[in-house]
Amino acid sequence: MVTKVFSPHPALAPFVQFYLIQQTNLPQEVHCVLACKVLASIQFAFKAPAVTSFHYHGTPVENRVHLGEKPAMIGPTNVFGNAYFTGELNLLAVALQTTGTHYFIKESATAMTNRGVQVELVNKAFNEAQEKLLAVSSPQAAVQTLEPYLIRHFYKNAPHVLKNDLSMITNYVDGREGMVHIEAMAKTFNRSRRWLEKQFQAQIGMSPKAYARAVRFRNVMRHLYHAPNPSWMEVVARFNYTDQSHLIKDFYQYAGNSPQAHFQSIPLIDQNIHKNF
């Protein structure tokens, strides 16, 4: 598998973190349990239509979101999901900023939490972008083709949602790897807990506490992917878990399995994604 990361145009920095390119060829369908990444993304195929689909834990298989000749959006997550890949894949994932879902759909991000939808339900103009993407073969050309559509869409929506932007606060949570106390955070930013609850639900799609927990787990996964022969007790102490059973509980919620079982059969696709998200 070829994995590449591209930075967005500076005009997109408030909305897009990066682009993640994944290219591979799978002769048979591969089913992967993908661990929670917290962030939302918009998935486009380039070069050729993709044969892949996705659905979240706890939702029926018939609710899969399919990525073929039309782009799909995968909402912010605090559970794991199931993905299915087949054939030649050339995928361009637009990894959104924490508040990017709110800017993209121009409504409460709660509507997209642990959900996936076809992007045409948000803006049919991206179907035109997808048609052009299927005519390009290189990752660089795919990014250049898509960016004008993203810039137009985000800046059309931005005035509607900019007033209470949470970016400074979510950066605070991210910078502390999710290990924050909500009351202390409210005091730091001179906001009430009620205001934080309301804005986190609207802009991110989950409560401040749920977001902080998921961010902590995302950082646990990053740490484990880069730490050879990790000590679980060291991870418990490093990320301020109560004990090892507390860590295992989070693994079952966010990755669908115990830490040991997850790393014994870790999907390459999930590993590549989680090293970047």
PDB file of C-alpha atoms in Angstrom:
ATOM      1  CA  MET A   1       0.000   0.000   0.000  1.00  0.00           C
ATOM      2  CA  VAL A   2       1.173   3.507  -0.882  1.00  0.00           C
ATOM      3  CA  THR A   3       0.267   6.202   1.644  1.00  0.00           C
ATOM      4  CA  LYS A   4       0.944   9.901   1.111  1.00  0.00           C
ATOM      5  CA  VAL A   5       0.012  13.008   3.072  1.00  0.00           C
ATOM      6  CA  PHE A   6      -0.467  16.443   1.493  1.00  0.00           C
ATOM      7  CA  SER A   7      -0.976  19.797   3.195  1.00  0.00           C
ATOM      8  CA  PRO A   8      -4.035  21.826   2.179  1.00  0.00           C
ATOM      9  CA  HIS A   9      -4.014  25.208   0.487  1.00  0.00           C
ATOM     10  CA  PRO A  10      -3.526  27.911   3.175  1.00  0.00           C
ATOM     11  CA  ALA A  11      -7.063  29.150   2.524  1.00  0.00           C
ATOM     12  CA  LEU A  12      -8.365  25.778   3.708  1.00  0.00           C
ATOM     13  CA  ALA A  13      -6.312  25.611   6.921  1.00  0.00           C
ATOM     14  CA  PRO A  14      -9.269  26.539   9.193  1.00  0.00           C
ATOM     15  CA  PHE A  15     -11.285  23.637   7.795  1.00  0.00           C
ATOM     16  CA  VAL A  16      -8.936  20.905   6.515  1.00  0.00           C
ATOM     17  CA  GLN A  17      -6.033  19.319   8.415  1.00  0.00           C
ATOM     18  CA  PHE A  18      -4.487  17.389   5.538  1.00  0.00           C
ATOM     19  CA  TYR A  19      -5.176  15.089   2.607  1.00  0.00           C
ATOM     20  CA  LEU A  20      -4.450  11.400   2.994  1.00  0.00           C
ATOM     21  CA  ILE A  21      -3.836   9.392  -0.183  1.00  0.00           C
ATOM     22  CA  GLN A  22      -4.063   5.592  -0.077  1.00  0.00           C
ATOM     23  CA  GLN A  23      -3.393   3.408  -3.097  1.00  0.00           C
ATOM     24  CA  THR A  24      -3.502  -0.375  -3.158  1.00  0.00           C
ATOM     25  CA  ASN A  25      -4.876  -3.328  -5.093  1.00  0.00           C
ATOM     26  CA  LEU A  26      -6.914  -5.987  -3.320  1.00  0.00           C
ATOM     27  CA  PRO A  27      -7.975  -8.986  -5.439  1.00  0.00           C
ATOM     28  CA  GLN A  28     -10.474 -10.108  -2.780  1.00  0.00           C
ATOM     29  CA  GLU A  29     -12.698  -8.112  -0.435  1.00  0.00           C
ATOM     30  CA  VAL A  30     -10.946  -7.125   2.778  1.00  0.00           C
ATOM     31  CA  HIS A  31     -12.966  -6.400   5.903  1.00  0.00           C
ATOM     32  CA  CYS A  32     -11.255  -4.144   8.439  1.00  0.00           C
ATOM     33  CA  VAL A  33     -12.352  -2.995  11.875  1.00  0.00           C
ATOM     34  CA  LEU A  34     -11.186   0.603  11.921  1.00  0.00           C
ATOM     35  CA  ALA A  35     -10.488   2.165  15.313  1.00  0.00           C
ATOM     36  CA  CYS A  36     -12.032   5.496  16.275  1.00  0.00           C
ATOM     37  CA  LYS A  37     -10.196   8.458  14.740  1.00  0.00           C
ATOM     38  CA  VAL A  38     -12.407  11.196  16.311  1.00  0.00           C
ATOM     39  CA  LEU A  39     -12.147  13.390  13.217  1.00  0.00           C
ATOM     40  CA  ALA A  40     -14.460  13.438  10.219  1.00  0.00           C
ATOM     41  CA  SER A  41     -13.280  12.952   6.656  1.00  0.00           C
ATOM     42  CA  ILE A  42     -14.596  13.235   3.120  1.00  0.00           C
ATOM     43  CA  GLN A  43     -13.645  10.342   0.851  1.00  0.00           C
ATOM     44  CA  PHE A  44     -13.115  10.640  -2.898  1.00  0.00           C
ATOM     45  CA  ALA A  45     -11.928   8.091  -5.432  1.00  0.00           C
ATOM     46  CA  PHE A  46      -9.579   9.203  -8.188  1.00  0.00           C
ATOM     47  CA  LYS A  47      -8.296   7.500 -11.336  1.00  0.00           C
ATOM     48  CA  ALA A  48     -11.078   4.863 -11.157  1.00  0.00           C
ATOM     49  CA  PRO A  49     -14.288   4.285  -9.180  1.00  0.00           C
ATOM     50  CA  ALA A  50     -13.672   2.695  -5.783  1.00  0.00           C
ATOM     51  CA  VAL A  51     -15.293  -0.461  -4.493  1.00  0.00           C
ATOM     52  CA  THR A  52     -15.408   0.231  -0.783  1.00  0.00           C
ATOM     53  CA  SER A  53     -17.980   0.863   1.915  1.00  0.00           C
ATOM     54  CA  PHE A  54     -18.179   1.704   5.591  1.00  0.00           C
ATOM     55  CA  HIS A  55     -20.530   1.491   8.535  1.00  0.00           C
ATOM     56  CA  TYR A  56     -20.227   2.182  12.240  1.00  0.00           C
ATOM     57  CA  HIS A  57     -20.468  -0.284  15.100  1.00  0.00           C
ATOM     58  CA  GLY A  58     -24.059  -0.714  16.208  1.00  0.00           C
ATOM     59  CA  THR A  59     -25.573   0.154  12.838  1.00  0.00           C
ATOM     60  CA  PRO A  60     -27.039  -2.444  10.444  1.00  0.00           C
ATOM     61  CA  VAL A  61     -24.866  -3.673   7.584  1.00  0.00           C
ATOM     62  CA  GLU A  62     -27.509  -2.453   5.141  1.00  0.00           C
ATOM     63  CA  ASN A  63     -26.703   1.092   6.346  1.00  0.00           C
ATOM     64  CA  ARG A  64     -23.251   0.921   4.786  1.00  0.00           C
ATOM     65  CA  VAL A  65     -22.153   4.063   2.994  1.00  0.00           C
ATOM     66  CA  HIS A  66     -20.754   3.093  -0.409  1.00  0.00           C
ATOM     67  CA  LEU A  67     -17.937   4.904  -2.170  1.00  0.00           C
ATOM     68  CA  GLY A  68     -18.076   4.240  -5.885  1.00  0.00           C
ATOM     69  CA  GLU A  69     -18.608   7.001  -8.408  1.00  0.00           C
ATOM     70  CA  LYS A  70     -19.789   9.470  -5.763  1.00  0.00           C
ATOM     71  CA  PRO A  71     -17.951  10.852  -2.723  1.00  0.00           C
ATOM     72  CA  ALA A  72     -18.947  10.000   0.841  1.00  0.00           C
ATOM     73  CA  MET A  73     -18.527  11.757   4.164  1.00  0.00           C
ATOM     74  CA  ILE A  74     -17.547   9.848   7.295  1.00  0.00           C
ATOM     75  CA  GLY A  75     -18.634  11.799  10.357  1.00  0.00           C
ATOM     76  CA  PRO A  76     -16.814  12.401  13.665  1.00  0.00           C
ATOM     77  CA  THR A  77     -16.412   9.186  15.645  1.00  0.00           C
ATOM     78  CA  ASN A  78     -16.434   7.948  19.217  1.00  0.00           C
ATOM     79  CA  VAL A  79     -16.926   4.284  18.306  1.00  0.00           C
ATOM     80  CA  PHE A  80     -15.172   1.941  15.895  1.00  0.00           C
ATOM     81  CA  GLY A  81     -16.401   1.113  12.412  1.00  0.00           C
ATOM     82  CA  ASN A  82     -16.316  -1.603   9.781  1.00  0.00           C
ATOM     83  CA  ALA A  83     -14.831  -0.973   6.348  1.00  0.00           C
ATOM     84  CA  TYR A  84     -14.795  -3.126   3.228  1.00  0.00           C
ATOM     85  CA  PHE A  85     -12.295  -2.710   0.384  1.00  0.00           C
ATOM     86  CA  THR A  86     -12.005  -4.493  -2.962  1.00  0.00           C
ATOM     87  CA  GLY A  87      -9.969  -4.112  -6.155  1.00  0.00           C
ATOM     88  CA  GLU A  88      -7.786  -1.207  -7.212  1.00  0.00           C
ATOM     89  CA  LEU A  89      -8.172   1.633  -4.745  1.00  0.00           C
ATOM     90  CA  ASN A  90      -7.012   5.196  -5.256  1.00  0.00           C
ATOM     91  CA  LEU A  91      -8.563   7.091  -2.369  1.00  0.00           C
ATOM     92  CA  LEU A  92      -8.260  10.751  -1.445  1.00  0.00           C
ATOM     93  CA  ALA A  93      -9.407  11.423   2.121  1.00  0.00           C
ATOM     94  CA  VAL A  94      -9.954  15.022   3.175  1.00  0.00           C
ATOM     95  CA  ALA A  95      -9.211  14.980   6.909  1.00  0.00           C
ATOM     96  CA  LEU A  96     -11.245  17.784   8.440  1.00  0.00           C
ATOM     97  CA  GLN A  97     -10.301  20.005  11.319  1.00  0.00           C
ATOM     98  CA  THR A  98     -12.089  19.225  14.581  1.00  0.00           C
ATOM     99  CA  THR A  99     -14.833  21.746  13.820  1.00  0.00           C
ATOM    100  CA  GLY A 100     -14.742  21.036  10.071  1.00  0.00           C
ATOM    101  CA  THR A 101     -17.940  18.962  10.042  1.00  0.00           C
ATOM    102  CA  HIS A 102     -19.927  21.927  11.334  1.00  0.00           C
ATOM    103  CA  TYR A 103     -18.540  24.158   8.597  1.00  0.00           C
ATOM    104  CA  PHE A 104     -19.087  21.532   5.918  1.00  0.00           C
ATOM    105  CA  ILE A 105     -22.714  20.619   6.623  1.00  0.00           C
ATOM    106  CA  LYS A 106     -23.750  24.049   8.003  1.00  0.00           C
ATOM    107  CA  GLU A 107     -25.773  22.479  10.803  1.00  0.00           C
ATOM    108  CA  SER A 108     -25.152  20.714  14.084  1.00  0.00           C
ATOM    109  CA  ALA A 109     -22.357  18.165  13.788  1.00  0.00           C
ATOM    110  CA  THR A 110     -24.420  15.864  16.022  1.00  0.00           C
ATOM    111  CA  ALA A 111     -26.319  14.912  12.869  1.00  0.00           C
ATOM    112  CA  MET A 112     -23.128  13.280  11.571  1.00  0.00           C
ATOM    113  CA  THR A 113     -21.679  11.686  14.722  1.00  0.00           C
ATOM    114  CA  ASN A 114     -20.953   8.021  14.001  1.00  0.00           C
ATOM    115  CA  ARG A 115     -22.695   8.302  10.652  1.00  0.00           C
ATOM    116  CA  GLY A 116     -21.746   8.342   7.021  1.00  0.00           C
ATOM    117  CA  VAL A 117     -23.592   9.940   4.096  1.00  0.00           C
ATOM    118  CA  GLN A 118     -23.215  10.557   0.393  1.00  0.00           C
ATOM    119  CA  VAL A 119     -21.774  14.049  -0.059  1.00  0.00           C
ATOM    120  CA  GLU A 120     -24.429  14.927  -2.633  1.00  0.00           C
ATOM    121  CA  LEU A 121     -26.869  15.249   0.275  1.00  0.00           C
ATOM    122  CA  VAL A 122     -24.750  18.194   1.431  1.00  0.00           C
ATOM    123  CA  ASN A 123     -23.719  19.707  -1.906  1.00  0.00           C
ATOM    124  CA  LYS A 124     -24.243  18.139  -5.330  1.00  0.00           C
ATOM    125  CA  ALA A 125     -21.385  20.238  -6.768  1.00  0.00           C
ATOM    126  CA  PHE A 126     -18.976  17.632  -5.416  1.00  0.00           C
ATOM    127  CA  ASN A 127     -20.392  15.092  -7.879  1.00  0.00           C
ATOM    128  CA  GLU A 128     -18.856  17.247 -10.614  1.00  0.00           C
ATOM    129  CA  ALA A 129     -15.553  17.253  -8.709  1.00  0.00           C
ATOM    130  CA  GLN A 130     -15.725  13.469  -8.449  1.00  0.00           C
ATOM    131  CA  GLU A 131     -16.221  13.099 -12.219  1.00  0.00           C
ATOM    132  CA  LYS A 132     -13.087  15.165 -12.807  1.00  0.00           C
ATOM    133  CA  LEU A 133     -11.145  13.166 -10.209  1.00  0.00           C
ATOM    134  CA  LEU A 134     -11.843   9.934 -12.062  1.00  0.00           C
ATOM    135  CA  ALA A 135      -9.981  11.407 -15.035  1.00  0.00           C
ATOM    136  CA  VAL A 136      -6.740  12.095 -13.126  1.00  0.00           C
ATOM    137  CA  SER A 137      -4.133   9.510 -12.184  1.00  0.00           C
ATOM    138  CA  SER A 138      -1.741  11.211  -9.776  1.00  0.00           C
ATOM    139  CA  PRO A 139      -2.374  12.160  -6.123  1.00  0.00           C
ATOM    140  CA  GLN A 140      -1.071  15.682  -6.751  1.00  0.00           C
ATOM    141  CA  ALA A 141      -3.490  16.207  -9.634  1.00  0.00           C
ATOM    142  CA  ALA A 142      -6.339  14.844  -7.509  1.00  0.00           C
ATOM    143  CA  VAL A 143      -5.666  17.368  -4.736  1.00  0.00           C
ATOM    144  CA  GLN A 144      -5.354  20.252  -7.209  1.00  0.00           C
ATOM    145  CA  THR A 145      -8.620  19.242  -8.888  1.00  0.00           C
ATOM    146  CA  LEU A 146     -10.579  19.052  -5.650  1.00  0.00           C
ATOM    147  CA  GLU A 147      -9.325  22.112  -3.775  1.00  0.00           C
ATOM    148  CA  PRO A 148     -11.279  24.825  -5.666  1.00  0.00           C
ATOM    149  CA  TYR A 149     -14.529  23.017  -4.830  1.00  0.00           C
ATOM    150  CA  LEU A 150     -13.593  22.794  -1.152  1.00  0.00           C
ATOM    151  CA  ILE A 151     -12.596  26.459  -0.963  1.00  0.00           C
ATOM    152  CA  ARG A 152     -15.869  27.619  -2.534  1.00  0.00           C
ATOM    153  CA  HIS A 153     -17.966  25.392  -0.291  1.00  0.00           C
ATOM    154  CA  PHE A 154     -16.287  26.202   3.021  1.00  0.00           C
ATOM    155  CA  TYR A 155     -16.174  29.962   2.461  1.00  0.00           C
ATOM    156  CA  LYS A 156     -19.818  30.006   1.437  1.00  0.00           C
ATOM    157  CA  ASN A 157     -20.716  28.336   4.756  1.00  0.00           C
ATOM    158  CA  ALA A 158     -18.178  30.037   7.034  1.00  0.00           C
ATOM    159  CA  PRO A 159     -20.152  33.237   7.834  1.00  0.00           C
ATOM    160  CA  HIS A 160     -23.034  31.120   9.140  1.00  0.00           C
ATOM    161  CA  VAL A 161     -20.985  29.229  11.735  1.00  0.00           C
ATOM    162  CA  LEU A 162     -17.916  31.366  12.523  1.00  0.00           C
ATOM    163  CA  LYS A 163     -19.361  33.326  15.474  1.00  0.00           C
ATOM    164  CA  ASN A 164     -18.802  30.708  18.197  1.00  0.00           C
ATOM    165  CA  ASP A 165     -15.866  28.865  16.633  1.00  0.00           C
ATOM    166  CA  LEU A 166     -14.371  26.370  19.108  1.00  0.00           C
ATOM    167  CA  SER A 167     -10.983  25.952  17.473  1.00  0.00           C
ATOM    168  CA  MET A 168      -8.995  27.592  20.274  1.00  0.00           C
ATOM    169  CA  ILE A 169     -10.617  25.344  22.863  1.00  0.00           C
ATOM    170  CA  THR A 170     -10.282  22.141  20.854  1.00  0.00           C
ATOM    171  CA  ASN A 171      -6.629  23.000  20.216  1.00  0.00           C
ATOM    172  CA  TYR A 172      -6.260  23.201  24.001  1.00  0.00           C
ATOM    173  CA  VAL A 173      -7.779  19.717  24.387  1.00  0.00           C
ATOM    174  CA  ASP A 174      -5.676  18.308  21.555  1.00  0.00           C
ATOM    175  CA  GLY A 175      -2.494  19.856  22.917  1.00  0.00           C
ATOM    176  CA  ARG A 176      -3.089  18.123  26.255  1.00  0.00           C
ATOM    177  CA  GLU A 177      -3.830  14.821  24.508  1.00  0.00           C
ATOM    178  CA  GLY A 178      -7.377  14.809  25.875  1.00  0.00           C
ATOM    179  CA  MET A 179      -6.240  14.812  29.504  1.00  0.00           C
ATOM    180  CA  VAL A 180      -8.296  17.798  30.665  1.00  0.00           C
ATOM    181  CA  HIS A 181     -10.862  18.575  33.343  1.00  0.00           C
ATOM    182  CA  ILE A 182     -13.956  20.189  31.860  1.00  0.00           C
ATOM    183  CA  GLU A 183     -14.604  22.541  34.775  1.00  0.00           C
ATOM    184  CA  ALA A 184     -10.995  23.775  34.705  1.00  0.00           C
ATOM    185  CA  MET A 185     -11.198  24.216  30.925  1.00  0.00           C
ATOM    186  CA  ALA A 186     -14.397  26.259  31.263  1.00  0.00           C
ATOM    187  CA  LYS A 187     -12.660  28.498  33.782  1.00  0.00           C
ATOM    188  CA  THR A 188      -9.559  28.865  31.592  1.00  0.00           C
ATOM    189  CA  PHE A 189     -11.644  30.134  28.674  1.00  0.00           C
ATOM    190  CA  ASN A 190     -14.131  32.065  30.821  1.00  0.00           C
ATOM    191  CA  ARG A 191     -17.052  29.993  29.566  1.00  0.00           C
ATOM    192  CA  SER A 192     -19.798  28.183  31.391  1.00  0.00           C
ATOM    193  CA  ARG A 193     -19.950  24.413  31.299  1.00  0.00           C
ATOM    194  CA  ARG A 194     -23.399  24.717  29.712  1.00  0.00           C
ATOM    195  CA  TRP A 195     -21.949  26.837  26.872  1.00  0.00           C
ATOM    196  CA  LEU A 196     -19.200  24.289  26.305  1.00  0.00           C
ATOM    197  CA  GLU A 197     -21.694  21.422  26.205  1.00  0.00           C
ATOM    198  CA  LYS A 198     -23.884  23.225  23.691  1.00  0.00           C
ATOM    199  CA  GLN A 199     -21.065  24.300  21.382  1.00  0.00           C
ATOM    200  CA  PHE A 200     -19.232  20.963  21.480  1.00  0.00           C
ATOM    201  CA  GLN A 201     -22.417  19.158  20.490  1.00  0.00           C
ATOM    202  CA  ALA A 202     -23.105  21.623  17.678  1.00  0.00           C
ATOM    203  CA  GLN A 203     -19.591  21.976  16.278  1.00  0.00           C
ATOM    204  CA  ILE A 204     -18.007  18.597  17.015  1.00  0.00           C
ATOM    205  CA  GLY A 205     -20.974  16.297  17.542  1.00  0.00           C
ATOM    206  CA  MET A 206     -20.210  15.104  21.070  1.00  0.00           C
ATOM    207  CA  SER A 207     -19.867  16.418  24.605  1.00  0.00           C
ATOM    208  CA  PRO A 208     -16.566  17.932  25.835  1.00  0.00           C
ATOM    209  CA  LYS A 209     -15.983  14.866  28.006  1.00  0.00           C
ATOM    210  CA  ALA A 210     -16.671  12.427  25.159  1.00  0.00           C
ATOM    211  CA  TYR A 211     -14.385  14.385  22.841  1.00  0.00           C
ATOM    212  CA  ALA A 212     -11.567  14.496  25.408  1.00  0.00           C
ATOM    213  CA  ARG A 213     -11.832  10.723  25.988  1.00  0.00           C
ATOM    214  CA  ALA A 214     -11.704  10.000  22.274  1.00  0.00           C
ATOM    215  CA  VAL A 215      -8.746  12.353  21.770  1.00  0.00           C
ATOM    216  CA  ARG A 216      -6.882  10.622  24.583  1.00  0.00           C
ATOM    217  CA  PHE A 217      -7.484   7.238  22.942  1.00  0.00           C
ATOM    218  CA  ARG A 218      -6.338   8.559  19.565  1.00  0.00           C
ATOM    219  CA  ASN A 219      -3.083   9.628  21.199  1.00  0.00           C
ATOM    220  CA  VAL A 220      -2.765   6.250  22.932  1.00  0.00           C
ATOM    221  CA  MET A 221      -2.968   4.595  19.519  1.00  0.00           C
ATOM    222  CA  ARG A 222      -0.401   6.932  18.012  1.00  0.00           C
ATOM    223  CA  HIS A 223       1.915   6.188  20.927  1.00  0.00           C
ATOM    224  CA  LEU A 224       1.467   2.431  20.583  1.00  0.00           C
ATOM    225  CA  TYR A 225       2.036   2.442  16.825  1.00  0.00           C
ATOM    226  CA  HIS A 226       5.383   4.129  17.347  1.00  0.00           C
ATOM    227  CA  ALA A 227       6.464   2.337  20.534  1.00  0.00           C
ATOM    228  CA  PRO A 228       8.121  -1.064  20.062  1.00  0.00           C
ATOM    229  CA  ASN A 229       7.136  -3.621  22.729  1.00  0.00           C
ATOM    230  CA  PRO A 230       4.959  -1.220  24.713  1.00  0.00           C
ATOM    231  CA  SER A 231       4.396  -1.650  28.425  1.00  0.00           C
ATOM    232  CA  TRP A 232       0.677  -1.473  29.154  1.00  0.00           C
ATOM    233  CA  MET A 233       1.303  -0.178  32.660  1.00  0.00           C
ATOM    234  CA  GLU A 234       3.469   2.582  31.189  1.00  0.00           C
ATOM    235  CA  VAL A 235       0.593   3.504  28.871  1.00  0.00           C
ATOM    236  CA  VAL A 236      -1.816   3.551  31.831  1.00  0.00           C
ATOM    237  CA  ALA A 237       0.450   5.973  33.693  1.00  0.00           C
ATOM    238  CA  ARG A 238       1.405   8.035  30.619  1.00  0.00           C
ATOM    239  CA  PHE A 239      -2.203   8.729  29.667  1.00  0.00           C
ATOM    240  CA  ASN A 240      -3.663   9.039  33.157  1.00  0.00           C
ATOM    241  CA  TYR A 241      -5.882   5.947  33.142  1.00  0.00           C
ATOM    242  CA  THR A 242      -7.163   4.691  36.486  1.00  0.00           C
ATOM    243  CA  ASP A 243      -5.813   1.193  35.852  1.00  0.00           C
ATOM    244  CA  GLN A 244      -5.306  -1.349  33.068  1.00  0.00           C
ATOM    245  CA  SER A 245      -8.978  -2.371  33.049  1.00  0.00           C
ATOM    246  CA  HIS A 246      -9.870   1.273  32.344  1.00  0.00           C
ATOM    247  CA  LEU A 247      -7.565   1.232  29.305  1.00  0.00           C
ATOM    248  CA  ILE A 248      -9.041  -2.078  28.100  1.00  0.00           C
ATOM    249  CA  LYS A 249     -12.571  -0.659  28.408  1.00  0.00           C
ATOM    250  CA  ASP A 250     -11.610   2.198  26.083  1.00  0.00           C
ATOM    251  CA  PHE A 251     -10.112  -0.262  23.588  1.00  0.00           C
ATOM    252  CA  TYR A 252     -13.381  -2.181  23.413  1.00  0.00           C
ATOM    253  CA  GLN A 253     -15.342   1.030  22.797  1.00  0.00           C
ATOM    254  CA  TYR A 254     -12.969   2.637  20.330  1.00  0.00           C
ATOM    255  CA  ALA A 255     -11.314  -0.343  18.621  1.00  0.00           C
ATOM    256  CA  GLY A 256     -13.763  -3.191  19.183  1.00  0.00           C
ATOM    257  CA  ASN A 257     -11.287  -5.490  20.906  1.00  0.00           C
ATOM    258  CA  SER A 258      -8.711  -5.810  23.675  1.00  0.00           C
ATOM    259  CA  PRO A 259      -5.314  -4.118  23.162  1.00  0.00           C
ATOM    260  CA  GLN A 260      -3.542  -7.454  22.731  1.00  0.00           C
ATOM    261  CA  ALA A 261      -6.076  -8.790  20.227  1.00  0.00           C
ATOM    262  CA  HIS A 262      -6.080  -5.525  18.276  1.00  0.00           C
ATOM    263  CA  PHE A 263      -2.332  -5.457  17.800  1.00  0.00           C
ATOM    264  CA  GLN A 264      -2.154  -9.146  16.910  1.00  0.00           C
ATOM    265  CA  SER A 265      -4.311  -8.618  13.849  1.00  0.00           C
ATOM    266  CA  ILE A 266      -3.980  -4.918  13.110  1.00  0.00           C
ATOM    267  CA  PRO A 267      -5.167  -4.067   9.577  1.00  0.00           C
ATOM    268  CA  LEU A 268      -2.511  -2.330   7.491  1.00  0.00           C
ATOM    269  CA  ILE A 269      -5.119   0.141   6.262  1.00  0.00           C
ATOM    270  CA  ASP A 270      -6.058   1.070   9.827  1.00  0.00           C
ATOM    271  CA  GLN A 271      -2.412   1.390  10.832  1.00  0.00           C
ATOM    272  CA  ASN A 272      -1.659   3.746   7.941  1.00  0.00           C
ATOM    273  CA  ILE A 273      -4.707   5.859   8.721  1.00  0.00           C
ATOM    274  CA  HIS A 274      -4.123   6.006  12.456  1.00  0.00           C
ATOM    275  CA  LYS A 275      -0.503   7.034  12.122  1.00  0.00           C
ATOM    276  CA  ASN A 276      -1.757  10.193  10.406  1.00  0.00           C
ATOM    277  CA  PHE A 277      -5.185  10.956  11.857  1.00  0.00           C
TER     278      PHE A 277
END
